[in-house]
CSV table of C-alpha atoms and ligand atoms in Angstrom, one decimal:
chain,number,residue,atom,x,y,z
L,698,MET,CA,-0.4,-34.1,49.9
L,699,ASN,CA,-2.0,-30.8,51.0
L,700,VAL,CA,-0.2,-27.5,51.3
L,701,ASN,CA,-2.4,-24.9,53.0
L,702,GLY,CA,-5.5,-27.0,52.1
L,703,THR,CA,-4.6,-27.3,48.4
L,704,PRO,CA,-3.6,-30.8,47.1
L,705,TYR,CA,-0.2,-30.9,45.4
L,706,ARG,CA,2.1,-33.4,43.8
L,707,THR,CA,5.7,-32.5,43.5
L,708,ILE,CA,5.6,-32.4,39.7
L,709,TRP,CA,2.8,-31.9,37.2
L,710,LEU,CA,2.0,-30.5,33.8
L,711,ALA,CA,1.2,-26.8,33.7
L,712,ASP,CA,-2.1,-25.4,32.3
L,713,ASP,CA,-0.4,-24.9,28.9
L,714,GLY,CA,-0.3,-28.8,28.7
L,715,TRP,CA,3.4,-29.0,28.0
L,716,SER,CA,5.6,-27.2,30.5
L,717,VAL,CA,6.4,-28.9,33.7
L,718,GLU,CA,5.8,-27.4,37.1
L,719,ILE,CA,7.7,-28.3,40.2
L,720,ILE,CA,7.9,-27.2,43.8
L,721,ASP,CA,11.3,-25.3,44.2
L,722,GLN,CA,12.6,-27.2,47.3
L,723,THR,CA,15.6,-25.0,47.7
L,724,ARG,CA,13.2,-22.3,49.0
L,725,LEU,CA,11.6,-24.5,51.7
L,726,PRO,CA,10.9,-24.3,54.5
L,727,HIS,CA,10.8,-20.5,54.5
L,728,HIS,CA,8.9,-20.0,51.1
L,729,PHE,CA,6.6,-22.3,49.3
L,730,ALA,CA,7.2,-21.5,45.6
L,731,THR,CA,6.6,-23.4,42.3
L,732,THR,CA,8.6,-22.9,39.1
L,733,ARG,CA,8.2,-24.0,35.5
L,734,LEU,CA,10.6,-26.1,33.5
L,735,THR,CA,10.4,-25.5,29.7
L,736,THR,CA,13.6,-27.1,28.3
L,737,VAL,CA,15.8,-30.1,29.0
L,738,VAL,CA,18.5,-27.6,30.2
L,739,GLU,CA,16.1,-26.3,32.9
L,740,ALA,CA,15.1,-29.9,33.9
L,741,ALA,CA,18.8,-30.9,34.2
L,742,HIS,CA,19.5,-27.8,36.3
L,743,ALA,CA,16.5,-28.4,38.6
L,744,ILE,CA,17.9,-31.9,39.3
L,745,LYS,CA,21.5,-30.9,39.7
L,746,ALA,CA,20.8,-27.8,41.9
L,747,MET,CA,18.3,-29.8,43.9
L,748,LEU,CA,15.2,-27.8,43.2
L,749,VAL,CA,13.9,-31.3,43.0
L,750,ARG,CA,15.6,-34.1,44.8
L,751,GLY,CA,14.9,-37.6,46.3
L,752,ALA,CA,15.4,-40.6,44.1
L,753,PRO,CA,11.8,-41.1,42.8
L,754,LEU,CA,11.3,-37.4,42.0
L,755,ILE,CA,14.7,-37.2,40.3
L,756,GLY,CA,13.5,-40.0,38.0
L,757,ALA,CA,10.1,-38.5,37.2
L,758,THR,CA,11.8,-35.1,36.5
L,759,ALA,CA,14.3,-36.7,34.2
L,760,ALA,CA,11.5,-38.4,32.3
L,761,TYR,CA,9.7,-35.1,31.7
L,762,GLY,CA,13.1,-33.6,30.8
L,763,LEU,CA,13.4,-36.0,27.9
L,764,ALA,CA,9.8,-35.1,26.8
L,765,LEU,CA,10.8,-31.4,26.8
L,766,ALA,CA,13.9,-32.2,24.7
L,767,LEU,CA,11.8,-34.1,22.2
L,768,ARG,CA,9.3,-31.2,22.0
L,769,ASP,CA,12.2,-29.0,20.8
L,770,ASP,CA,13.7,-31.6,18.5
L,771,PRO,CA,12.4,-35.2,18.2
L,772,GLY,CA,15.5,-36.4,16.3
L,773,ASP,CA,17.9,-39.2,17.5
L,774,ALA,CA,20.8,-36.8,18.2
L,775,SER,CA,18.6,-34.7,20.4
L,776,LEU,CA,17.3,-37.8,22.3
L,777,VAL,CA,20.8,-39.1,22.9
L,778,ALA,CA,22.2,-35.6,24.0
L,779,ALA,CA,19.3,-35.0,26.3
L,780,HIS,CA,19.6,-38.5,27.8
L,781,ASP,CA,23.3,-38.0,28.4
L,782,GLN,CA,22.8,-34.5,29.9
L,783,LEU,CA,20.2,-35.7,32.3
L,784,LEU,CA,22.0,-38.9,33.3
L,785,THR,CA,25.1,-37.0,34.5
L,786,THR,CA,23.1,-34.7,36.8
L,787,ARG,CA,23.2,-36.9,39.9
L,788,PRO,CA,25.1,-40.2,40.0
L,789,THR,CA,23.8,-42.1,43.0
L,790,ALA,CA,20.0,-42.5,42.7
L,791,VAL,CA,19.4,-45.3,40.2
L,792,ASN,CA,15.8,-44.2,39.4
L,793,LEU,CA,17.4,-41.6,37.2
L,794,ARG,CA,18.9,-44.2,34.8
L,795,TRP,CA,15.8,-46.3,35.1
L,796,ALA,CA,13.4,-43.5,34.2
L,797,LEU,CA,15.5,-42.4,31.2
L,798,GLN,CA,15.8,-45.9,29.9
L,799,ARG,CA,12.0,-46.3,30.2
L,800,VAL,CA,11.2,-43.2,28.2
L,801,ARG,CA,13.9,-44.1,25.6
L,802,GLN,CA,12.5,-47.6,25.2
L,803,ALA,CA,9.0,-46.1,24.8
L,804,VAL,CA,10.0,-43.8,22.0
L,805,ALA,CA,12.2,-46.3,20.3
L,806,GLY,CA,10.8,-47.1,16.8
L,807,GLN,CA,8.2,-44.3,17.0
L,808,PRO,CA,8.0,-42.0,14.0
L,809,LEU,CA,9.4,-38.5,14.8
L,810,ASP,CA,6.0,-36.9,14.9
L,811,ARG,CA,4.9,-39.3,17.6
L,812,ARG,CA,7.9,-39.2,19.9
L,813,MET,CA,7.1,-36.2,22.0
L,814,ALA,CA,3.6,-37.4,22.8
L,815,VAL,CA,4.8,-40.9,23.7
L,816,ALA,CA,7.5,-39.4,26.0
L,817,TYR,CA,5.0,-37.2,27.8
L,818,ARG,CA,2.7,-40.2,28.2
L,819,GLU,CA,5.5,-42.3,29.6
L,820,ALA,CA,6.6,-39.6,32.0
L,821,ALA,CA,3.1,-39.2,33.3
L,822,ALA,CA,2.8,-43.0,33.7
L,823,ILE,CA,6.1,-43.0,35.7
L,824,ALA,CA,4.7,-40.2,38.0
L,825,ASP,CA,1.3,-41.9,38.4
L,826,GLU,CA,2.9,-45.3,39.2
L,827,ASP,CA,5.2,-43.6,41.8
L,828,VAL,CA,2.2,-42.3,43.6
L,829,ALA,CA,0.6,-45.8,43.7
L,830,ILE,CA,3.8,-47.4,44.7
L,831,CYS,CA,4.4,-45.0,47.6
L,832,ARG,CA,0.8,-45.4,48.8
L,833,SER,CA,1.3,-49.1,48.9
L,834,ILE,CA,4.6,-48.7,50.8
L,835,GLY,CA,2.6,-46.7,53.2
L,836,ASP,CA,0.1,-49.5,53.8
L,837,HIS,CA,2.8,-52.2,54.2
L,838,GLY,CA,4.9,-50.0,56.5
L,839,PHE,CA,1.8,-49.2,58.5
L,840,GLY,CA,1.7,-52.9,59.4
L,841,VAL,CA,5.3,-52.6,60.8
L,842,ILE,CA,4.4,-49.6,62.9
L,843,GLN,CA,1.1,-51.3,64.1
L,844,ALA,CA,3.1,-54.3,65.2
L,845,ILE,CA,5.5,-52.2,67.2
L,846,HIS,CA,2.7,-50.2,68.7
L,847,ALA,CA,1.0,-53.4,69.9
L,848,GLY,CA,4.1,-54.2,72.0
L,849,LEU,CA,4.2,-50.8,73.8
L,850,VAL,CA,2.6,-49.5,77.0
L,851,PRO,CA,-0.9,-48.5,76.0
L,852,GLY,CA,-1.2,-44.9,74.9
L,853,ARG,CA,2.5,-44.4,74.3
L,854,PRO,CA,3.3,-43.1,70.8
L,855,VAL,CA,5.6,-45.1,68.5
L,856,ASN,CA,8.9,-43.2,68.4
L,857,ILE,CA,10.3,-43.3,64.9
L,858,LEU,CA,13.7,-42.0,63.8
L,859,THR,CA,14.2,-40.9,60.2
L,860,HIS,CA,17.1,-39.4,58.3
L,861,CYS,CA,17.1,-37.0,55.4
L,862,ASN,CA,13.8,-36.4,53.6
L,863,ALA,CA,12.1,-39.5,52.2
L,864,GLY,CA,8.7,-37.9,52.4
L,865,TRP,CA,6.3,-36.8,49.7
L,866,LEU,CA,8.8,-34.1,48.6
L,867,ALA,CA,11.3,-36.8,47.6
L,868,THR,CA,8.7,-38.6,45.5
L,869,VAL,CA,5.7,-37.6,43.4
L,870,ASP,CA,3.4,-38.0,46.4
L,871,TRP,CA,3.3,-39.8,49.8
L,872,GLY,CA,7.0,-40.5,50.2
L,873,THR,CA,8.7,-43.7,51.1
L,874,ALA,CA,9.9,-43.7,54.7
L,875,LEU,CA,7.3,-41.1,55.7
L,876,ALA,CA,4.4,-42.8,53.8
L,877,PRO,CA,3.9,-45.4,56.6
L,878,ILE,CA,4.0,-42.5,59.1
L,879,TYR,CA,1.3,-40.6,57.2
L,880,VAL,CA,-0.9,-43.7,57.0
L,881,ALA,CA,-0.4,-44.4,60.8
L,882,HIS,CA,-1.2,-40.8,61.6
L,883,GLY,CA,-4.3,-40.9,59.4
L,884,HIS,CA,-5.5,-44.0,61.2
L,885,GLY,CA,-5.1,-42.3,64.5
L,886,LEU,CA,-2.2,-44.4,65.7
L,887,PRO,CA,0.0,-42.2,67.8
L,888,VAL,CA,3.5,-41.6,66.4
L,889,HIS,CA,6.3,-39.2,67.1
L,890,VAL,CA,9.2,-38.7,64.7
L,891,TRP,CA,12.8,-37.9,65.5
L,892,VAL,CA,13.9,-35.8,62.5
L,893,ASP,CA,17.7,-35.9,61.9
L,894,GLU,CA,18.7,-32.4,60.6
L,895,THR,CA,20.8,-34.1,57.9
L,896,ARG,CA,23.8,-31.9,57.3
L,897,PRO,CA,25.0,-30.5,55.1
L,898,ARG,CA,21.9,-29.6,53.1
L,899,ASN,CA,19.5,-30.1,56.1
L,900,GLN,CA,16.8,-32.0,54.2
L,901,GLY,CA,15.5,-33.2,57.6
L,902,ALA,CA,15.4,-29.9,59.3
L,903,SER,CA,14.1,-28.0,56.2
L,904,LEU,CA,12.0,-30.5,54.4
L,905,THR,CA,10.9,-33.4,56.6
L,906,ALA,CA,10.1,-31.0,59.5
L,907,TRP,CA,8.1,-28.8,57.1
L,908,GLU,CA,6.2,-31.8,55.8
L,909,LEU,CA,5.4,-33.2,59.2
L,910,ASN,CA,4.6,-29.7,60.6
L,911,SER,CA,2.2,-29.1,57.7
L,912,HIS,CA,0.4,-32.4,58.3
L,913,GLY,CA,0.2,-32.1,62.1
L,914,VAL,CA,2.5,-35.1,62.8
L,915,PRO,CA,4.3,-34.8,66.1
L,916,HIS,CA,8.0,-34.5,65.6
L,917,THR,CA,11.2,-33.2,67.0
L,918,VAL,CA,14.3,-32.1,65.0
L,919,VAL,CA,17.6,-33.4,66.4
L,920,VAL,CA,21.2,-33.0,65.4
L,921,ASP,CA,22.6,-35.8,63.3
L,922,ASN,CA,24.7,-37.1,66.1
L,923,ALA,CA,21.8,-37.5,68.6
L,924,GLY,CA,20.6,-40.8,67.3
L,925,GLY,CA,22.9,-43.0,69.3
L,926,HIS,CA,22.1,-41.3,72.5
L,927,LEU,CA,18.3,-41.5,71.9
L,928,MET,CA,18.6,-45.2,71.1
L,929,GLN,CA,20.6,-45.9,74.2
L,930,HIS,CA,17.9,-44.3,76.3
L,931,GLY,CA,15.0,-46.3,74.8
L,932,LEU,CA,13.7,-43.2,73.0
L,933,VAL,CA,13.6,-44.8,69.5
L,934,ASP,CA,11.3,-47.8,68.8
L,935,VAL,CA,12.1,-48.1,65.1
L,936,CYS,CA,14.2,-46.4,62.4
L,937,ILE,CA,12.7,-46.0,59.0
L,938,VAL,CA,14.8,-44.4,56.2
L,939,GLY,CA,14.7,-44.2,52.4
L,940,THR,CA,17.3,-45.3,49.8
L,941,ASP,CA,18.6,-44.0,46.6
L,942,ARG,CA,19.9,-47.3,45.3
L,943,THR,CA,19.4,-50.9,46.7
L,944,THR,CA,21.5,-53.8,45.5
L,945,ALA,CA,20.0,-57.2,44.6
L,946,THR,CA,21.6,-58.4,47.9
L,947,GLY,CA,19.8,-55.8,50.0
L,948,ASP,CA,22.6,-53.3,50.6
L,949,VAL,CA,21.1,-49.8,50.7
L,950,CYS,CA,22.7,-46.5,49.7
L,951,ASN,CA,21.1,-43.4,51.4
L,952,LYS,CA,22.0,-39.9,52.6
L,953,ILE,CA,25.3,-39.6,54.3
L,954,GLY,CA,25.0,-40.6,58.0
L,955,THR,CA,22.4,-43.4,57.4
L,956,TYR,CA,25.0,-46.1,58.0
L,957,LEU,CA,25.9,-44.6,61.5
L,958,LYS,CA,22.2,-44.8,62.4
L,959,ALA,CA,22.1,-48.4,61.4
L,960,LEU,CA,25.2,-49.2,63.5
L,961,ALA,CA,23.7,-47.5,66.5
L,962,ALA,CA,20.3,-49.3,65.9
L,963,ARG,CA,22.0,-52.7,65.8
L,964,ASP,CA,24.0,-52.0,69.0
L,965,ASN,CA,20.8,-51.0,70.8
L,966,GLY,CA,18.5,-53.7,69.4
L,967,VAL,CA,16.3,-51.1,67.6
L,968,PRO,CA,14.7,-52.4,64.3
L,969,PHE,CA,16.1,-50.6,61.2
L,970,TYR,CA,13.7,-50.6,58.2
L,971,VAL,CA,14.3,-49.2,54.8
L,972,ALA,CA,11.4,-48.1,52.6
L,973,LEU,CA,11.8,-48.3,48.9
L,974,PRO,CA,10.0,-48.3,45.6
L,975,SER,CA,11.2,-51.1,43.3
L,976,PRO,CA,12.7,-48.7,40.7
L,977,THR,CA,15.3,-48.0,43.4
L,978,ILE,CA,16.6,-51.5,43.2
L,979,ASP,CA,19.7,-51.9,41.0
L,980,TRP,CA,19.4,-55.6,40.1
L,981,THR,CA,22.8,-55.6,38.4
L,982,LEU,CA,24.7,-54.9,41.7
L,983,ARG,CA,25.6,-57.2,44.6
L,984,ASP,CA,28.1,-55.2,46.7
L,985,GLY,CA,26.8,-51.7,47.5
L,986,VAL,CA,30.0,-50.5,49.2
L,987,ALA,CA,32.2,-51.4,46.2
L,988,GLU,CA,29.9,-50.7,43.4
L,989,ILE,CA,27.5,-47.8,44.1
L,990,PRO,CA,28.8,-44.4,42.9
L,991,ILE,CA,28.8,-41.9,45.7
L,992,GLU,CA,28.0,-38.3,44.7
L,993,GLN,CA,30.5,-35.7,45.9
L,994,ARG,CA,29.0,-32.2,45.9
L,995,ASP,CA,30.3,-28.7,46.2
L,996,PRO,CA,32.3,-28.3,49.5
L,997,CYS,CA,30.5,-25.0,49.9
L,998,GLU,CA,27.5,-27.0,51.2
L,999,VAL,CA,29.6,-28.0,54.2
L,1000,THR,CA,31.4,-24.7,54.7
L,1001,HIS,CA,28.3,-22.5,54.5
L,1002,ILE,CA,24.8,-22.7,55.8
L,1003,ALA,CA,21.6,-20.9,54.8
L,1004,GLY,CA,18.8,-19.8,57.1
L,1005,ARG,CA,16.4,-17.0,58.0
L,1006,ASP,CA,17.6,-14.2,60.2
L,1007,GLU,CA,15.5,-12.3,62.7
L,1008,THR,CA,14.4,-9.8,60.1
L,1009,GLY,CA,12.9,-12.6,58.0
L,1010,ARG,CA,15.6,-12.4,55.3
L,1011,VAL,CA,17.1,-15.7,54.1
L,1012,CYS,CA,20.8,-15.5,54.0
L,1013,THR,CA,23.9,-17.7,53.8
L,1014,ILE,CA,26.8,-17.6,56.3
L,1015,GLN,CA,30.2,-19.2,56.5
L,1016,LEU,CA,30.8,-21.7,59.2
L,1017,VAL,CA,34.5,-22.7,58.9
L,1018,PRO,CA,37.7,-20.6,59.0
L,1019,HIS,CA,38.7,-19.1,55.7
L,1020,GLY,CA,41.0,-21.6,54.0
L,1021,SER,CA,39.9,-24.8,55.7
L,1022,PRO,CA,39.2,-27.4,53.1
L,1023,ALA,CA,36.0,-29.4,53.2
L,1024,ALA,CA,34.7,-32.7,51.7
L,1025,ASN,CA,31.1,-33.4,50.8
L,1026,PHE,CA,30.2,-37.0,50.4
L,1027,GLY,CA,26.5,-37.2,49.7
L,1028,PHE,CA,25.6,-40.8,50.5
L,1029,ASP,CA,26.8,-43.9,52.3
L,1030,VAL,CA,26.0,-47.6,52.1
L,1031,THR,CA,24.4,-49.5,54.9
L,1032,PRO,CA,25.2,-53.2,54.5
L,1033,ALA,CA,22.2,-55.6,54.3
L,1034,ARG,CA,23.3,-57.3,57.5
L,1035,LEU,CA,22.2,-54.2,59.5
L,1036,VAL,CA,18.8,-53.9,57.9
L,1037,THR,CA,15.9,-55.5,59.7
L,1038,GLY,CA,13.6,-55.4,56.7
L,1039,LEU,CA,12.8,-53.7,53.3
L,1040,ILE,CA,9.4,-52.1,53.0
L,1041,THR,CA,8.4,-52.3,49.3
L,1042,GLU,CA,5.2,-51.8,47.3
L,1043,ARG,CA,4.8,-55.6,47.3
L,1044,GLY,CA,5.3,-56.1,51.0
L,1045,VAL,CA,8.0,-56.3,53.6
L,1046,CYS,CA,11.0,-58.7,53.0
L,1047,ALA,CA,14.4,-59.6,54.4
L,1048,ALA,CA,17.3,-57.6,53.1
L,1049,THR,CA,18.7,-60.6,51.3
L,1050,PRO,CA,18.9,-61.9,47.7
L,1051,ASP,CA,16.1,-64.4,48.5
L,1052,GLY,CA,14.0,-61.8,50.3
L,1053,LEU,CA,14.0,-59.5,47.3
L,1054,ALA,CA,13.8,-62.2,44.7
L,1055,GLY,CA,10.8,-63.6,46.5
L,1056,LEU,CA,8.9,-60.3,46.2
L,1057,PHE,CA,10.1,-59.6,42.7
L,1058,PRO,CA,10.5,-63.0,40.9
L,1059,ASP,CA,10.2,-61.2,37.6
L,1060,GLN,CA,13.7,-59.7,38.2
L,1061,ARG,CA,15.3,-63.0,39.1
L,1062,SER,CA,17.1,-63.4,35.8
L,1063,VAL,CA,18.6,-59.8,35.9
L,1064,ALA,CA,19.8,-60.4,39.5
L,1065,ALA,CA,21.4,-63.8,38.8
J,1027,MRU,O1,20.4,-35.7,48.1
J,1027,MRU,P1,18.9,-36.0,48.2
J,1027,MRU,O2,18.1,-35.0,49.0
J,1027,MRU,O3,18.3,-36.2,46.8
J,1027,MRU,O4,18.8,-37.4,49.0
J,1027,MRU,C1,17.6,-38.0,49.2
J,1027,MRU,C2,17.7,-39.2,50.1
J,1027,MRU,O5,18.7,-39.5,50.5
J,1027,MRU,C3,16.4,-39.9,50.3
J,1027,MRU,O6,16.4,-40.6,51.5
J,1027,MRU,C4,16.3,-41.0,49.2
J,1027,MRU,O7,16.3,-40.3,47.9
J,1027,MRU,C5,15.0,-41.8,49.3
J,1027,MRU,S1,13.7,-40.8,48.9
J,1027,MRU,C6,12.3,-41.5,48.7
């Protein structure tokens, strides 16, 4: 996507041909800054501290992290240590495990002097494939938005509610939940996006709003608790969110608060779609609530908040009384029964075992 007229992906190889450049998302929306990763330690830090975040981008960064490790030392011990270090950075998004496995399989059996090149090639392939997948999700999701638009009073925009940031910043390009919105906007179909602020880290207010603002997509930031009210008053035509891990049965795990939106959507007859690239599907799981590990982050993200003051300085302030404990659950699981449909790169399907297996028959044996 474009930033001030320059096309960007969220991760790319630097001019030196080996170090990895990323957009430092902790500095948005107030500063657009890129930074370089030169070691696996830096890659792991970038994922853990959320300079990069979003399930697909976490996977792509981890893949490049393994390549950086093999550049320093292509031996087996280095490979295993780097894999383990990267795998523990964030527990919920399954793309991380998937991408690491893919690079490890690609380098397996390669002579030591070939491993680094093979790892870089595989990481680049993961990144390129993600772009194609997300573009395809955009096209299939556009069909959903078009169908909703056809049922509205002529001229009225489609009101879409989204949670967290599942835009191009969360992927290598295009995004998942926002890709259909970009495609619709590009086709001139009128859309308006309700952007949940997404406490505690405010990925909606900081990142989704920044993306939509940069691309001229009409949007309004709302507090996380506004969704139910908006839906009761007919102000939401459809919810579209992303997911960090999807079970073979169609349960979806996404940013904390997603489940409450799905409940409100069901109560108000609002369709609730989840957009996902297939590497987000964990075919080994059937019960998302029981089986998906939920990341718990530093309570400081709840007790404090960062923003820009009137002098332009970005600062952090404390919100809660000194001594009040806080808990910081990063994700929740929305059961498949609350999901209207899954928007994948292969099309839209029901959030059911048969729906997913119908689109991905090649995975049927893993899911059984
Ligand atoms: O904690 P984050 O910012 O990594 O969480 C991101 C999300 O919850 C996204 O909705 C999810 O990764 C899907 S992104 C395409």
